[in-house]
Amino acid sequence: MIQRNLLFTMSIFVAIPSYAEDRSLATVPRVELDKYLGLWYEVARKPMYFQRECAKDVTARYTINEYGNVEVDNRCIDQQGNQLRSIGEGFVMNDPYNSKIKVSFLPEAVRWMPFGRGDYWILKIDPHYQMALVGEPKRKYLWILSRNPHPDENKVTEYLRYAQTLGFSVKDLIRSEQTEP
């Protein structure tokens, strides 16, 4: 299990280098981090190298760490029923708006270095912080997150359509299976 977790974490480091940003992607005007923190269920995602082992129950929990940054605790269950977990740290890049975050899954001792960080931009969020659309400027990665493991399909469709208006292809979208009731 430890070796699988290490491979999961290291694959994240390789998969999300920091690219030159395409500034034409609009984010939400402002995110209230205290409302955004907590547990989110992955509804759907574009294929990602570091999530290729995730078969179901993909979640992300966000908290504030001792340094005032966002701690990212990603979990999923693989095909064999093992839990995979990766802990990272998010650095807000546009304070006080909080809609652009750089996330690092490097070992904690070297996370302060500005390389190896991936873009995590909040593109759409409902007023009650129950559903979010997250992507990155190159439009290669995309997630739909929900506080509910089984959100309303009309709401999911609304977020998918919005992603398309931003230039994201959703043809290859992977729907996440959530076994929690």
Coordinates of C-alpha atoms in Angstrom, one line a residue:
M1 CA 0.0 0.0 0.0
I2 CA 2.8 2.4 0.9
Q3 CA 4.6 1.7 -2.4
R4 CA 1.4 2.2 -4.4
N5 CA 0.7 5.6 -2.5
L6 CA 4.3 6.7 -3.3
L7 CA 3.8 5.8 -7.0
F8 CA 0.5 7.6 -7.0
T9 CA 2.1 10.7 -5.5
M10 CA 5.1 10.7 -7.7
S11 CA 3.0 10.3 -10.8
I12 CA 1.2 13.4 -9.9
F13 CA 4.6 15.3 -9.8
V14 CA 5.4 14.1 -13.3
A15 CA 1.9 14.7 -14.7
I16 CA 1.2 18.3 -13.7
P17 CA 4.2 20.5 -14.5
S18 CA 3.6 24.2 -14.4
Y19 CA 3.0 25.5 -18.0
A20 CA 3.0 29.0 -19.3
E21 CA -0.5 30.2 -18.6
D22 CA -3.2 31.0 -21.1
R23 CA -4.7 34.1 -19.5
S24 CA -7.9 33.9 -21.7
L25 CA -9.6 31.4 -19.4
A26 CA -11.9 33.2 -17.0
T27 CA -12.3 32.1 -13.4
V28 CA -15.0 33.0 -10.9
P29 CA -14.6 36.5 -9.6
R30 CA -14.0 35.4 -6.0
V31 CA -13.9 32.3 -3.9
E32 CA -14.6 32.4 -0.2
L33 CA -12.1 29.8 0.9
D34 CA -13.8 29.0 4.2
K35 CA -16.9 28.0 2.2
Y36 CA -14.8 26.0 -0.4
L37 CA -13.0 24.0 2.2
G38 CA -14.2 20.5 3.1
L39 CA -15.1 17.3 1.3
W40 CA -15.8 17.2 -2.4
Y41 CA -16.9 14.2 -4.5
E42 CA -15.5 13.9 -8.0
V43 CA -18.5 13.7 -10.5
A44 CA -16.4 13.7 -13.7
R45 CA -12.9 14.4 -15.0
K46 CA -10.9 14.5 -18.1
P47 CA -8.4 11.6 -18.3
M48 CA -5.3 12.2 -16.2
Y49 CA -2.2 10.2 -16.0
F50 CA -2.0 10.4 -12.2
Q51 CA -5.6 9.3 -11.8
R52 CA -5.5 6.3 -14.1
E53 CA -5.6 3.9 -11.2
C54 CA -8.7 5.4 -9.7
A55 CA -11.7 3.2 -10.3
K56 CA -14.3 4.7 -7.9
D57 CA -15.0 6.9 -4.8
V58 CA -12.8 9.7 -5.9
T59 CA -12.8 12.5 -3.3
A60 CA -10.8 15.6 -2.4
R61 CA -10.8 17.2 1.0
Y62 CA -9.5 20.7 1.4
T63 CA -8.3 22.3 4.7
I64 CA -6.0 25.1 5.7
N65 CA -2.6 23.9 6.9
E66 CA -0.3 25.4 9.5
Y67 CA 1.2 27.7 6.9
G68 CA -2.1 29.2 5.8
N69 CA -2.1 27.3 2.5
V70 CA -4.7 24.8 1.3
E71 CA -4.0 21.2 2.2
V72 CA -5.2 18.8 -0.5
D73 CA -6.1 15.2 0.5
N74 CA -7.0 13.3 -2.7
R75 CA -8.4 9.7 -2.3
C76 CA -9.8 7.0 -4.5
I77 CA -10.3 3.3 -4.7
D78 CA -8.4 1.3 -7.4
Q79 CA -9.7 -1.8 -9.3
Q80 CA -8.4 -4.1 -6.6
G81 CA -10.3 -2.3 -3.8
N82 CA -7.2 -0.5 -2.4
Q83 CA -7.4 3.1 -1.3
L84 CA -4.9 5.4 -3.0
R85 CA -4.2 8.7 -1.3
S86 CA -2.1 11.7 -2.2
I87 CA -1.5 14.7 0.0
G88 CA -0.6 18.0 -1.6
E89 CA -0.5 21.7 -0.9
G90 CA -2.3 24.5 -2.7
F91 CA -0.9 28.0 -3.0
V92 CA -3.4 30.8 -3.8
M93 CA -2.0 32.8 -6.7
N94 CA -4.5 35.7 -6.8
D95 CA -5.3 36.6 -3.2
P96 CA -7.8 38.0 -2.2
Y97 CA -9.9 36.5 -5.1
N98 CA -8.7 32.9 -4.4
S99 CA -9.8 31.5 -7.7
K100 CA -6.3 30.5 -9.0
I101 CA -4.4 28.0 -7.0
K102 CA -1.1 26.2 -7.8
V103 CA -1.0 22.7 -6.3
S104 CA 2.1 20.7 -5.5
F105 CA 2.3 17.1 -4.6
L106 CA 6.0 17.2 -4.1
P107 CA 7.4 16.0 -0.7
E108 CA 6.5 18.5 1.9
A109 CA 10.1 19.6 2.5
V110 CA 10.5 20.9 -1.1
R111 CA 6.9 22.2 -1.8
W112 CA 8.1 25.8 -1.4
M113 CA 9.9 25.5 -4.7
P114 CA 7.9 27.0 -7.5
F115 CA 8.3 24.1 -9.9
G116 CA 6.2 21.0 -10.0
R117 CA 3.0 22.9 -9.3
G118 CA -0.2 22.4 -11.4
D119 CA -2.9 25.0 -12.1
Y120 CA -6.2 24.6 -10.2
W121 CA -8.5 27.3 -11.4
I122 CA -12.1 27.5 -10.1
L123 CA -14.2 28.3 -13.2
K124 CA -17.7 28.0 -11.9
I125 CA -19.2 27.5 -8.5
D126 CA -22.8 27.7 -7.3
P127 CA -23.7 30.3 -4.7
H128 CA -24.0 27.7 -2.0
Y129 CA -20.7 26.0 -2.8
Q130 CA -22.3 22.7 -3.6
M131 CA -20.9 22.2 -7.1
A132 CA -17.7 23.4 -8.7
L133 CA -16.0 23.3 -12.1
V134 CA -12.2 23.3 -11.9
G135 CA -9.8 23.4 -14.8
E136 CA -6.5 24.7 -16.0
P137 CA -5.6 27.2 -18.7
K138 CA -4.4 24.7 -21.3
R139 CA -7.8 23.1 -21.1
K140 CA -6.3 19.6 -20.8
Y141 CA -7.6 18.9 -17.3
L142 CA -11.1 19.4 -15.9
W143 CA -13.1 18.3 -12.9
I144 CA -16.7 18.6 -11.8
L145 CA -16.9 18.4 -8.1
S146 CA -19.9 18.2 -5.8
R147 CA -20.7 18.1 -2.1
N148 CA -23.2 15.4 -2.9
P149 CA -21.9 12.0 -4.2
H150 CA -24.9 11.8 -6.5
P151 CA -25.7 15.3 -7.7
D152 CA -28.7 16.3 -9.8
E153 CA -27.9 15.4 -13.5
N154 CA -29.4 18.7 -14.8
K155 CA -26.9 20.6 -12.7
V156 CA -24.0 18.4 -14.0
T157 CA -25.2 19.0 -17.6
E158 CA -25.2 22.7 -16.9
Y159 CA -21.6 22.6 -15.7
L160 CA -20.6 20.5 -18.7
R161 CA -22.1 22.9 -21.1
Y162 CA -20.4 25.8 -19.4
A163 CA -17.1 23.9 -19.7
Q164 CA -17.7 23.6 -23.4
T165 CA -18.3 27.4 -23.8
L166 CA -14.8 27.8 -22.2
G167 CA -13.2 25.6 -24.9
F168 CA -13.0 22.3 -23.0
S169 CA -13.8 19.1 -24.9
V170 CA -15.9 16.8 -22.9
K171 CA -16.0 13.9 -25.3
D172 CA -13.4 12.0 -23.3
L173 CA -14.9 12.8 -19.9
I174 CA -14.8 10.0 -17.3
R175 CA -17.8 9.8 -15.0
S176 CA -16.8 8.9 -11.5
E177 CA -18.6 6.1 -9.7
Q178 CA -19.4 7.0 -6.1
T179 CA -20.6 4.1 -3.9
E180 CA -21.5 6.2 -0.9
P181 CA -25.3 6.5 -0.6

